[in-house]
């Protein structure tokens, strides 16, 4: 049973992020919700590579002939974190600009482009 | 060391080099920066054409990044390919040619269009990163690498859509596109992770060879189809597209059109080559067809009532994507039924793929023409325009060609691809063709409105100072006009050399998998 | 932001450069430890944010020379591209400096680290990320005051 | 000369269309030339007939604005457009909502 616990946590985190996007009115909280979703996906990727009792997948540190955890999901997670950093930085800068130009952060008021 | 084998890597290395060199070159003044912008995008187009010729002659081009030799896909008896493999078959080569022509035309256009703005060094590097992301999406054979290229293209397009950071609408459009695209990418990543978790392979060909259609694969397929359909602007998820295309600088809108085609390519690559024959049931093909129909009809009904020129063209791109989804959806529907495929499925796919080429060309031309009007008059609202044909003859001529091509008037290339789609889709169900025809009529109606109000009509005193746009922009539009006229005058050549090999490559899933898994040596 | 008290500023003076040293050790040992270019670069970038918090905006913007971070960014990017390009007779990112396992085992760790270009690419990425993240911190800080005091000339192009 | 495209149900030939276009335009130009030959460029015959009133010199007053084009179409489809434009609210979270709803709809129906 313990084996599937991380995937339940991923489901809960993802739902929390998704619900927060729709319930929140403030743009910065929506950006936080999006980073919650991306951390949920990172946890999902890392949990994929886990082998029970595996050690760190670096020969230099772990020595020879031991059961190792899969390294590829860790590389995928690292890249996903790098991408999430870049998108969050750009998203927050855009939110800063929107606050400068619209004077508000309420997502319902930022709708000059409609129809 | 034959350079022909290294073309897939060169195709990505050249824009990457352009993006990294841009900050340095911009220190040495404007002309050197324009030379970099035009030169690098021209070289990318050359490499793309060479790669297309190679693939046409030599079959699927496989390139292993960082391997001993470029085609060592399964080193020393490994069961699965371990490195990132670029797999260029006829369909991706066709898409690379369309994308690089659009990128070259946009670069030519942006040299004059952006000269009055500051921060053009960042614009050039973002432009090349967007081209890199688009071309990478089209040739990569690795599924997680496809996600990385989607992200490169998305981040570059957020920055470019919100490039005029003091215009509130541009920043709002960039923000909304960023919100929906970021949620979509995370859902796509879950699909990529679950496919990796079950098959322990990231390479599309490797996953395709081992894939059985279970519950987890169904969910992964739905997440991928949903995200990629959102990125290319199909109906229920299209609302970011008219905002983003209208508010971006016009050279960038021309490239964004090709970037949305890259996600359409990804959608078709996953449906045809990854899932292919074991795409259980016909729910996904019918879903793609219904999304195509909805995008067509609601896109064009929204476009007819617009009175702002770039938003109108943006809504038209939503409806034109509907045609491609319809054509390729019908191809997907009859993938397993050989008689249906021979009778009308293959023609529908040929129509859909030919429409991708035509759409990228004339839609880019429309955005550039709208940008030229905006550059010359400074206005975007159709109510304030009138009688521009007197002062801007070249732009008017190119706009007429593009408008005739998009509404499918007989001699032009839009008509040929729509004809292929009408006749083949009719065999599936007449209602599909009725909606397609109705959309084409409404497209013609809205472009007659745009042409009459913007170009014809009496001379307005406020536009006496208007002059024809500088030559860089005219050359940019000229490249796309040449492509439209080429496909118009030589439809059979274009079909047999560009479109047919692409359709055959897309249908032939075994060939795609064999190129990588079949030892590759 | 106003500069903080003298206690914080002296603490920051003492501590700041050790951050950079710690970050660069993670970068340099990137290929044999779980660290690497990105994580090391991120730590080096915290040097600038620590200064920004301790000394406030005006003093930092007067002190810092953005050209250095631009130079690091572009140098790291071009070094990464060049290392990829040098592998060309074989393939784009070929690891042409790698020492085969048995030779490295026999002679112990020579001057060139056994992982070849991966280590050099790590250092290039570390430099690039350090420059890039510092630029992000600086431009986001400038963005806070974008329209207020700094005279923001309207983009002259589109409202002609 | 330019080759024909066979679409499985019919064919499309560019040369045939160009030949037809040349004949048709020749015919129309000939018909146009049959008009009255007392028409001279640049005289008062070129004046716009604005139902008798003096024509204003600035073209802005007499040009038809774009938003009034197809007003009948817009008026006839009023209920349809009220729903359609109502759907395009332009709020950021609505766009994400439509996307998540579509993915959920597809997930439900594919698992059925």
PDB file of C-alpha atoms in Angstrom, chain B residues 124-362:
ATOM      1  CA  UNK B 124      16.142  38.742 -32.476  1.00  0.00           C
ATOM      2  CA  UNK B 125      17.248  36.099 -29.961  1.00  0.00           C
ATOM      3  CA  UNK B 126      13.633  35.423 -28.919  1.00  0.00           C
ATOM      4  CA  UNK B 127      12.695  35.169 -32.614  1.00  0.00           C
ATOM      5  CA  UNK B 128      15.394  32.550 -33.255  1.00  0.00           C
ATOM      6  CA  UNK B 129      14.490  30.666 -30.055  1.00  0.00           C
ATOM      7  CA  UNK B 130      10.894  30.522 -31.321  1.00  0.00           C
ATOM      8  CA  UNK B 131      12.134  29.210 -34.689  1.00  0.00           C
ATOM      9  CA  UNK B 132      14.348  26.703 -32.861  1.00  0.00           C
ATOM     10  CA  UNK B 133      11.444  25.486 -30.710  1.00  0.00           C
ATOM     11  CA  UNK B 134       9.195  25.117 -33.753  1.00  0.00           C
ATOM     12  CA  UNK B 135      11.790  23.251 -35.872  1.00  0.00           C
ATOM     13  CA  UNK B 136      12.739  21.080 -32.890  1.00  0.00           C
ATOM     14  CA  UNK B 137       9.110  20.051 -32.376  1.00  0.00           C
ATOM     15  CA  UNK B 138       8.952  19.028 -36.022  1.00  0.00           C
ATOM     16  CA  UNK B 139      11.998  16.769 -36.223  1.00  0.00           C
ATOM     17  CA  UNK B 140      12.516  15.285 -32.769  1.00  0.00           C
ATOM     18  CA  UNK B 141      11.846  11.604 -32.269  1.00  0.00           C
ATOM     19  CA  UNK B 142      12.066  11.706 -28.478  1.00  0.00           C
ATOM     20  CA  UNK B 143       8.840  12.305 -26.539  1.00  0.00           C
ATOM     21  CA  UNK B 144      10.283  14.261 -23.585  1.00  0.00           C
ATOM     22  CA  UNK B 145      12.453  16.241 -26.003  1.00  0.00           C
ATOM     23  CA  UNK B 146       9.184  17.140 -27.796  1.00  0.00           C
ATOM     24  CA  UNK B 147       7.900  18.543 -24.463  1.00  0.00           C
ATOM     25  CA  UNK B 148      11.109  20.588 -24.033  1.00  0.00           C
ATOM     26  CA  UNK B 149      10.753  22.082 -27.544  1.00  0.00           C
ATOM     27  CA  UNK B 150       7.094  22.898 -26.842  1.00  0.00           C
ATOM     28  CA  UNK B 151       8.254  24.790 -23.749  1.00  0.00           C
ATOM     29  CA  UNK B 152      11.037  26.628 -25.633  1.00  0.00           C
ATOM     30  CA  UNK B 153       8.536  27.699 -28.300  1.00  0.00           C
ATOM     31  CA  UNK B 154       5.915  28.664 -25.670  1.00  0.00           C
ATOM     32  CA  UNK B 155       8.222  30.772 -23.495  1.00  0.00           C
ATOM     33  CA  UNK B 156       9.653  32.512 -26.583  1.00  0.00           C
ATOM     34  CA  UNK B 157       6.119  33.228 -27.860  1.00  0.00           C
ATOM     35  CA  UNK B 158       4.966  34.600 -24.426  1.00  0.00           C
ATOM     36  CA  UNK B 159       7.864  37.050 -24.581  1.00  0.00           C
ATOM     37  CA  UNK B 160       7.232  37.976 -28.200  1.00  0.00           C
ATOM     38  CA  UNK B 161       3.450  38.401 -27.862  1.00  0.00           C
ATOM     39  CA  UNK B 162       3.969  40.782 -24.942  1.00  0.00           C
ATOM     40  CA  UNK B 163       6.915  42.489 -26.686  1.00  0.00           C
ATOM     41  CA  UNK B 164       5.304  45.950 -26.740  1.00  0.00           C
ATOM     42  CA  UNK B 165       5.226  46.012 -22.972  1.00  0.00           C
ATOM     43  CA  UNK B 166       3.622  49.456 -22.752  1.00  0.00           C
ATOM     44  CA  UNK B 167       0.529  48.397 -24.742  1.00  0.00           C
ATOM     45  CA  UNK B 168      -1.938  46.990 -22.151  1.00  0.00           C
ATOM     46  CA  UNK B 169      -3.633  44.660 -24.637  1.00  0.00           C
ATOM     47  CA  UNK B 170      -0.333  43.039 -25.664  1.00  0.00           C
ATOM     48  CA  UNK B 171       0.662  42.272 -22.057  1.00  0.00           C
ATOM     49  CA  UNK B 172      -2.842  40.946 -21.332  1.00  0.00           C
ATOM     50  CA  UNK B 173      -2.744  38.710 -24.404  1.00  0.00           C
ATOM     51  CA  UNK B 174       0.697  37.378 -23.429  1.00  0.00           C
ATOM     52  CA  UNK B 175      -0.459  36.699 -19.886  1.00  0.00           C
ATOM     53  CA  UNK B 176      -3.604  34.797 -20.913  1.00  0.00           C
ATOM     54  CA  UNK B 177      -1.641  32.711 -23.413  1.00  0.00           C
ATOM     55  CA  UNK B 178       0.949  31.965 -20.695  1.00  0.00           C
ATOM     56  CA  UNK B 179      -1.717  30.852 -18.181  1.00  0.00           C
ATOM     57  CA  UNK B 180      -3.480  28.354 -20.431  1.00  0.00           C
ATOM     58  CA  UNK B 181      -0.289  27.122 -22.081  1.00  0.00           C
ATOM     59  CA  UNK B 182       1.443  26.455 -18.746  1.00  0.00           C
ATOM     60  CA  UNK B 183      -1.464  24.365 -17.413  1.00  0.00           C
ATOM     61  CA  UNK B 184      -1.519  22.494 -20.726  1.00  0.00           C
ATOM     62  CA  UNK B 185       2.198  21.756 -20.589  1.00  0.00           C
ATOM     63  CA  UNK B 186       1.943  20.319 -17.090  1.00  0.00           C
ATOM     64  CA  UNK B 187      -0.858  17.974 -18.211  1.00  0.00           C
ATOM     65  CA  UNK B 188       1.249  17.013 -21.246  1.00  0.00           C
ATOM     66  CA  UNK B 189       4.158  16.246 -18.904  1.00  0.00           C
ATOM     67  CA  UNK B 190       1.960  13.880 -16.898  1.00  0.00           C
ATOM     68  CA  UNK B 191       1.163  12.008 -20.133  1.00  0.00           C
ATOM     69  CA  UNK B 192       4.878  11.869 -21.050  1.00  0.00           C
ATOM     70  CA  UNK B 193       5.786  10.644 -17.561  1.00  0.00           C
ATOM     71  CA  UNK B 194       3.125   7.928 -17.517  1.00  0.00           C
ATOM     72  CA  UNK B 195       4.199   6.685 -20.985  1.00  0.00           C
ATOM     73  CA  UNK B 196       7.806   6.602 -19.745  1.00  0.00           C
ATOM     74  CA  UNK B 197       6.768   4.868 -16.495  1.00  0.00           C
ATOM     75  CA  UNK B 198       5.052   2.003 -18.286  1.00  0.00           C
ATOM     76  CA  UNK B 199       7.358   1.445 -21.274  1.00  0.00           C
ATOM     77  CA  UNK B 200      10.659   2.643 -19.753  1.00  0.00           C
ATOM     78  CA  UNK B 201      11.405   4.404 -23.050  1.00  0.00           C
ATOM     79  CA  UNK B 202      11.111   7.993 -24.142  1.00  0.00           C
ATOM     80  CA  UNK B 203      11.715   7.461 -27.859  1.00  0.00           C
ATOM     81  CA  UNK B 204       8.470   7.722 -29.855  1.00  0.00           C
ATOM     82  CA  UNK B 205       9.400   4.795 -32.108  1.00  0.00           C
ATOM     83  CA  UNK B 206      10.301   2.613 -29.102  1.00  0.00           C
ATOM     84  CA  UNK B 207       7.017   3.429 -27.323  1.00  0.00           C
ATOM     85  CA  UNK B 208       5.109   2.925 -30.588  1.00  0.00           C
ATOM     86  CA  UNK B 209       6.549  -0.538 -31.075  1.00  0.00           C
ATOM     87  CA  UNK B 210       5.546  -1.742 -27.587  1.00  0.00           C
ATOM     88  CA  UNK B 211       2.264   0.094 -27.075  1.00  0.00           C
ATOM     89  CA  UNK B 212      -0.890  -1.802 -26.055  1.00  0.00           C
ATOM     90  CA  UNK B 213      -4.059   0.304 -25.745  1.00  0.00           C
ATOM     91  CA  UNK B 214      -4.954   0.051 -22.027  1.00  0.00           C
ATOM     92  CA  UNK B 215      -6.620   2.479 -19.610  1.00  0.00           C
ATOM     93  CA  UNK B 216      -3.418   4.371 -18.888  1.00  0.00           C
ATOM     94  CA  UNK B 217      -2.681   4.789 -22.613  1.00  0.00           C
ATOM     95  CA  UNK B 218      -6.213   6.106 -23.172  1.00  0.00           C
ATOM     96  CA  UNK B 219      -5.707   8.820 -20.542  1.00  0.00           C
ATOM     97  CA  UNK B 220      -2.253   9.672 -21.857  1.00  0.00           C
ATOM     98  CA  UNK B 221      -3.705   9.961 -25.388  1.00  0.00           C
ATOM     99  CA  UNK B 222      -6.501  12.240 -24.167  1.00  0.00           C
ATOM    100  CA  UNK B 223      -4.083  14.507 -22.291  1.00  0.00           C
ATOM    101  CA  UNK B 224      -1.791  14.757 -25.344  1.00  0.00           C
ATOM    102  CA  UNK B 225      -4.610  15.345 -27.843  1.00  0.00           C
ATOM    103  CA  UNK B 226      -6.224  17.934 -25.538  1.00  0.00           C
ATOM    104  CA  UNK B 227      -3.027  19.888 -24.965  1.00  0.00           C
ATOM    105  CA  UNK B 228      -1.859  19.867 -28.587  1.00  0.00           C
ATOM    106  CA  UNK B 229      -5.345  20.747 -29.871  1.00  0.00           C
ATOM    107  CA  UNK B 230      -5.346  23.694 -27.460  1.00  0.00           C
ATOM    108  CA  UNK B 231      -1.900  24.790 -28.700  1.00  0.00           C
ATOM    109  CA  UNK B 232      -3.067  24.835 -32.333  1.00  0.00           C
ATOM    110  CA  UNK B 233      -6.288  26.642 -31.492  1.00  0.00           C
ATOM    111  CA  UNK B 234      -9.182  24.235 -32.042  1.00  0.00           C
ATOM    112  CA  UNK B 235     -12.642  25.352 -31.016  1.00  0.00           C
ATOM    113  CA  UNK B 236     -13.379  25.208 -27.334  1.00  0.00           C
ATOM    114  CA  UNK B 237      -9.814  26.159 -26.375  1.00  0.00           C
ATOM    115  CA  UNK B 238      -9.112  28.811 -29.023  1.00  0.00           C
ATOM    116  CA  UNK B 239      -9.808  32.048 -27.165  1.00  0.00           C
ATOM    117  CA  UNK B 240      -6.165  32.891 -26.520  1.00  0.00           C
ATOM    118  CA  UNK B 241      -5.302  32.639 -30.258  1.00  0.00           C
ATOM    119  CA  UNK B 242      -6.992  35.771 -31.729  1.00  0.00           C
ATOM    120  CA  UNK B 243      -5.719  37.876 -28.806  1.00  0.00           C
ATOM    121  CA  UNK B 244      -2.130  36.567 -29.061  1.00  0.00           C
ATOM    122  CA  UNK B 245      -1.937  36.822 -32.884  1.00  0.00           C
ATOM    123  CA  UNK B 246      -3.509  40.295 -32.974  1.00  0.00           C
ATOM    124  CA  UNK B 247      -1.311  41.845 -30.274  1.00  0.00           C
ATOM    125  CA  UNK B 248       2.023  40.347 -31.356  1.00  0.00           C
ATOM    126  CA  UNK B 249       4.225  42.315 -33.785  1.00  0.00           C
ATOM    127  CA  UNK B 250       3.228  41.211 -37.295  1.00  0.00           C
ATOM    128  CA  UNK B 251       6.553  39.528 -38.154  1.00  0.00           C
ATOM    129  CA  UNK B 252       6.022  37.393 -35.040  1.00  0.00           C
ATOM    130  CA  UNK B 253       2.374  36.630 -35.905  1.00  0.00           C
ATOM    131  CA  UNK B 254       3.603  35.244 -39.238  1.00  0.00           C
ATOM    132  CA  UNK B 255       5.920  32.882 -37.312  1.00  0.00           C
ATOM    133  CA  UNK B 256       3.314  32.047 -34.642  1.00  0.00           C
ATOM    134  CA  UNK B 257       1.091  30.690 -37.445  1.00  0.00           C
ATOM    135  CA  UNK B 258       3.831  28.167 -38.278  1.00  0.00           C
ATOM    136  CA  UNK B 259       4.370  27.365 -34.575  1.00  0.00           C
ATOM    137  CA  UNK B 260       0.705  26.380 -34.196  1.00  0.00           C
ATOM    138  CA  UNK B 261       1.241  24.118 -37.219  1.00  0.00           C
ATOM    139  CA  UNK B 262       4.093  22.448 -35.310  1.00  0.00           C
ATOM    140  CA  UNK B 263       1.700  21.457 -32.509  1.00  0.00           C
ATOM    141  CA  UNK B 264      -0.753  20.203 -35.169  1.00  0.00           C
ATOM    142  CA  UNK B 265       2.175  18.135 -36.515  1.00  0.00           C
ATOM    143  CA  UNK B 266       2.782  16.820 -32.971  1.00  0.00           C
ATOM    144  CA  UNK B 267      -0.901  15.894 -32.642  1.00  0.00           C
ATOM    145  CA  UNK B 268      -0.802  13.964 -35.925  1.00  0.00           C
ATOM    146  CA  UNK B 269       2.568  12.353 -35.139  1.00  0.00           C
ATOM    147  CA  UNK B 270       1.217  11.014 -31.838  1.00  0.00           C
ATOM    148  CA  UNK B 271      -2.076   9.824 -33.352  1.00  0.00           C
ATOM    149  CA  UNK B 272      -0.567   8.229 -36.475  1.00  0.00           C
ATOM    150  CA  UNK B 273       2.923   7.055 -35.533  1.00  0.00           C
ATOM    151  CA  UNK B 274       2.739   6.549 -31.768  1.00  0.00           C
ATOM    152  CA  UNK B 275      -0.746   5.032 -31.473  1.00  0.00           C
ATOM    153  CA  UNK B 276      -1.496   4.341 -35.165  1.00  0.00           C
ATOM    154  CA  UNK B 277      -3.205   0.986 -35.696  1.00  0.00           C
ATOM    155  CA  UNK B 278      -3.763   0.249 -32.009  1.00  0.00           C
ATOM    156  CA  UNK B 279      -5.783   3.456 -31.597  1.00  0.00           C
ATOM    157  CA  UNK B 280      -8.709   1.473 -30.199  1.00  0.00           C
ATOM    158  CA  UNK B 281     -12.190   2.463 -31.263  1.00  0.00           C
ATOM    159  CA  UNK B 282     -13.003   5.597 -33.247  1.00  0.00           C
ATOM    160  CA  UNK B 283     -13.682   8.061 -30.437  1.00  0.00           C
ATOM    161  CA  UNK B 284     -10.496  10.094 -30.895  1.00  0.00           C
ATOM    162  CA  UNK B 285     -10.844  10.432 -34.722  1.00  0.00           C
ATOM    163  CA  UNK B 286     -14.461  11.510 -34.341  1.00  0.00           C
ATOM    164  CA  UNK B 287     -13.424  13.891 -31.534  1.00  0.00           C
ATOM    165  CA  UNK B 288     -10.799  15.478 -33.805  1.00  0.00           C
ATOM    166  CA  UNK B 289     -13.328  15.731 -36.652  1.00  0.00           C
ATOM    167  CA  UNK B 290     -15.951  17.359 -34.417  1.00  0.00           C
ATOM    168  CA  UNK B 291     -13.371  19.789 -33.001  1.00  0.00           C
ATOM    169  CA  UNK B 292     -12.422  20.596 -36.591  1.00  0.00           C
ATOM    170  CA  UNK B 293     -16.039  21.221 -37.577  1.00  0.00           C
ATOM    171  CA  UNK B 294     -16.698  23.366 -34.503  1.00  0.00           C
ATOM    172  CA  UNK B 295     -13.524  25.382 -35.030  1.00  0.00           C
ATOM    173  CA  UNK B 296     -14.457  25.944 -38.677  1.00  0.00           C
ATOM    174  CA  UNK B 297     -17.959  27.196 -38.109  1.00  0.00           C
ATOM    175  CA  UNK B 298     -17.620  29.149 -34.862  1.00  0.00           C
ATOM    176  CA  UNK B 299     -14.244  30.566 -35.911  1.00  0.00           C
ATOM    177  CA  UNK B 300     -15.617  32.108 -39.073  1.00  0.00           C
ATOM    178  CA  UNK B 301     -18.899  33.301 -37.544  1.00  0.00           C
ATOM    179  CA  UNK B 302     -16.857  35.155 -34.933  1.00  0.00           C
ATOM    180  CA  UNK B 303     -14.576  36.525 -37.649  1.00  0.00           C
ATOM    181  CA  UNK B 304     -17.340  37.998 -39.832  1.00  0.00           C
ATOM    182  CA  UNK B 305     -18.429  40.440 -37.145  1.00  0.00           C
ATOM    183  CA  UNK B 306     -14.976  41.622 -36.118  1.00  0.00           C
ATOM    184  CA  UNK B 307     -14.018  45.165 -37.064  1.00  0.00           C
ATOM    185  CA  UNK B 308     -10.359  45.051 -36.048  1.00  0.00           C
ATOM    186  CA  UNK B 309      -8.206  43.680 -38.876  1.00  0.00           C
ATOM    187  CA  UNK B 310      -5.682  41.473 -37.016  1.00  0.00           C
ATOM    188  CA  UNK B 311      -8.315  39.997 -34.691  1.00  0.00           C
ATOM    189  CA  UNK B 312     -10.390  39.132 -37.747  1.00  0.00           C
ATOM    190  CA  UNK B 313      -7.425  37.346 -39.334  1.00  0.00           C
ATOM    191  CA  UNK B 314      -6.750  35.621 -35.988  1.00  0.00           C
ATOM    192  CA  UNK B 315     -10.292  34.224 -35.856  1.00  0.00           C
ATOM    193  CA  UNK B 316      -9.807  33.037 -39.442  1.00  0.00           C
ATOM    194  CA  UNK B 317      -6.768  31.050 -38.376  1.00  0.00           C
ATOM    195  CA  UNK B 318      -9.011  29.261 -35.845  1.00  0.00           C
ATOM    196  CA  UNK B 319     -11.405  28.328 -38.657  1.00  0.00           C
ATOM    197  CA  UNK B 320      -8.632  27.301 -41.068  1.00  0.00           C
ATOM    198  CA  UNK B 321      -7.123  24.958 -38.437  1.00  0.00           C
ATOM    199  CA  UNK B 322     -10.569  23.331 -38.471  1.00  0.00           C
ATOM    200  CA  UNK B 323     -10.043  22.330 -42.118  1.00  0.00           C
ATOM    201  CA  UNK B 324      -6.780  20.591 -41.316  1.00  0.00           C
ATOM    202  CA  UNK B 325      -8.221  18.817 -38.273  1.00  0.00           C
ATOM    203  CA  UNK B 326     -11.144  17.664 -40.462  1.00  0.00           C
ATOM    204  CA  UNK B 327      -8.887  16.389 -43.278  1.00  0.00           C
ATOM    205  CA  UNK B 328      -6.452  14.535 -41.030  1.00  0.00           C
ATOM    206  CA  UNK B 329      -9.228  13.365 -38.676  1.00  0.00           C
ATOM    207  CA  UNK B 330     -10.930  11.584 -41.591  1.00  0.00           C
ATOM    208  CA  UNK B 331      -7.559  10.040 -42.489  1.00  0.00           C
ATOM    209  CA  UNK B 332      -7.229   8.833 -38.906  1.00  0.00           C
ATOM    210  CA  UNK B 333     -10.787   7.479 -38.938  1.00  0.00           C
ATOM    211  CA  UNK B 334     -10.130   5.073 -41.808  1.00  0.00           C
ATOM    212  CA  UNK B 335      -6.505   4.254 -40.894  1.00  0.00           C
ATOM    213  CA  UNK B 336      -7.356   0.644 -40.142  1.00  0.00           C
ATOM    214  CA  UNK B 337      -9.984   0.145 -42.878  1.00  0.00           C
ATOM    215  CA  UNK B 338      -7.900  -0.333 -46.051  1.00  0.00           C
ATOM    216  CA  UNK B 339     -10.783   0.076 -48.528  1.00  0.00           C
ATOM    217  CA  UNK B 340     -11.916   3.368 -46.966  1.00  0.00           C
ATOM    218  CA  UNK B 341      -8.357   4.629 -46.855  1.00  0.00           C
ATOM    219  CA  UNK B 342      -7.771   3.829 -50.519  1.00  0.00           C
ATOM    220  CA  UNK B 343     -11.081   5.363 -51.565  1.00  0.00           C
ATOM    221  CA  UNK B 344     -11.226   8.688 -49.719  1.00  0.00           C
ATOM    222  CA  UNK B 345      -9.033   8.549 -46.586  1.00  0.00           C
ATOM    223  CA  UNK B 346      -5.743   9.141 -48.401  1.00  0.00           C
ATOM    224  CA  UNK B 347      -7.227  11.994 -50.453  1.00  0.00           C
ATOM    225  CA  UNK B 348      -8.505  13.593 -47.243  1.00  0.00           C
ATOM    226  CA  UNK B 349      -5.048  13.362 -45.695  1.00  0.00           C
ATOM    227  CA  UNK B 350      -3.469  14.780 -48.849  1.00  0.00           C
ATOM    228  CA  UNK B 351      -5.985  17.619 -48.698  1.00  0.00           C
ATOM    229  CA  UNK B 352      -5.268  18.244 -44.995  1.00  0.00           C
ATOM    230  CA  UNK B 353      -1.499  18.231 -45.436  1.00  0.00           C
ATOM    231  CA  UNK B 354      -1.640  20.414 -48.577  1.00  0.00           C
ATOM    232  CA  UNK B 355      -3.864  22.780 -46.574  1.00  0.00           C
ATOM    233  CA  UNK B 356      -1.154  23.004 -43.892  1.00  0.00           C
ATOM    234  CA  UNK B 357       1.288  24.307 -46.532  1.00  0.00           C
ATOM    235  CA  UNK B 358      -1.215  26.706 -48.097  1.00  0.00           C
ATOM    236  CA  UNK B 359      -2.476  27.924 -44.716  1.00  0.00           C
ATOM    237  CA  UNK B 360       1.042  28.701 -43.420  1.00  0.00           C
ATOM    238  CA  UNK B 361       1.781  30.681 -46.593  1.00  0.00           C
ATOM    239  CA  UNK B 362      -1.338  32.779 -47.108  1.00  0.00           C
TER     240      UNK B 362
END
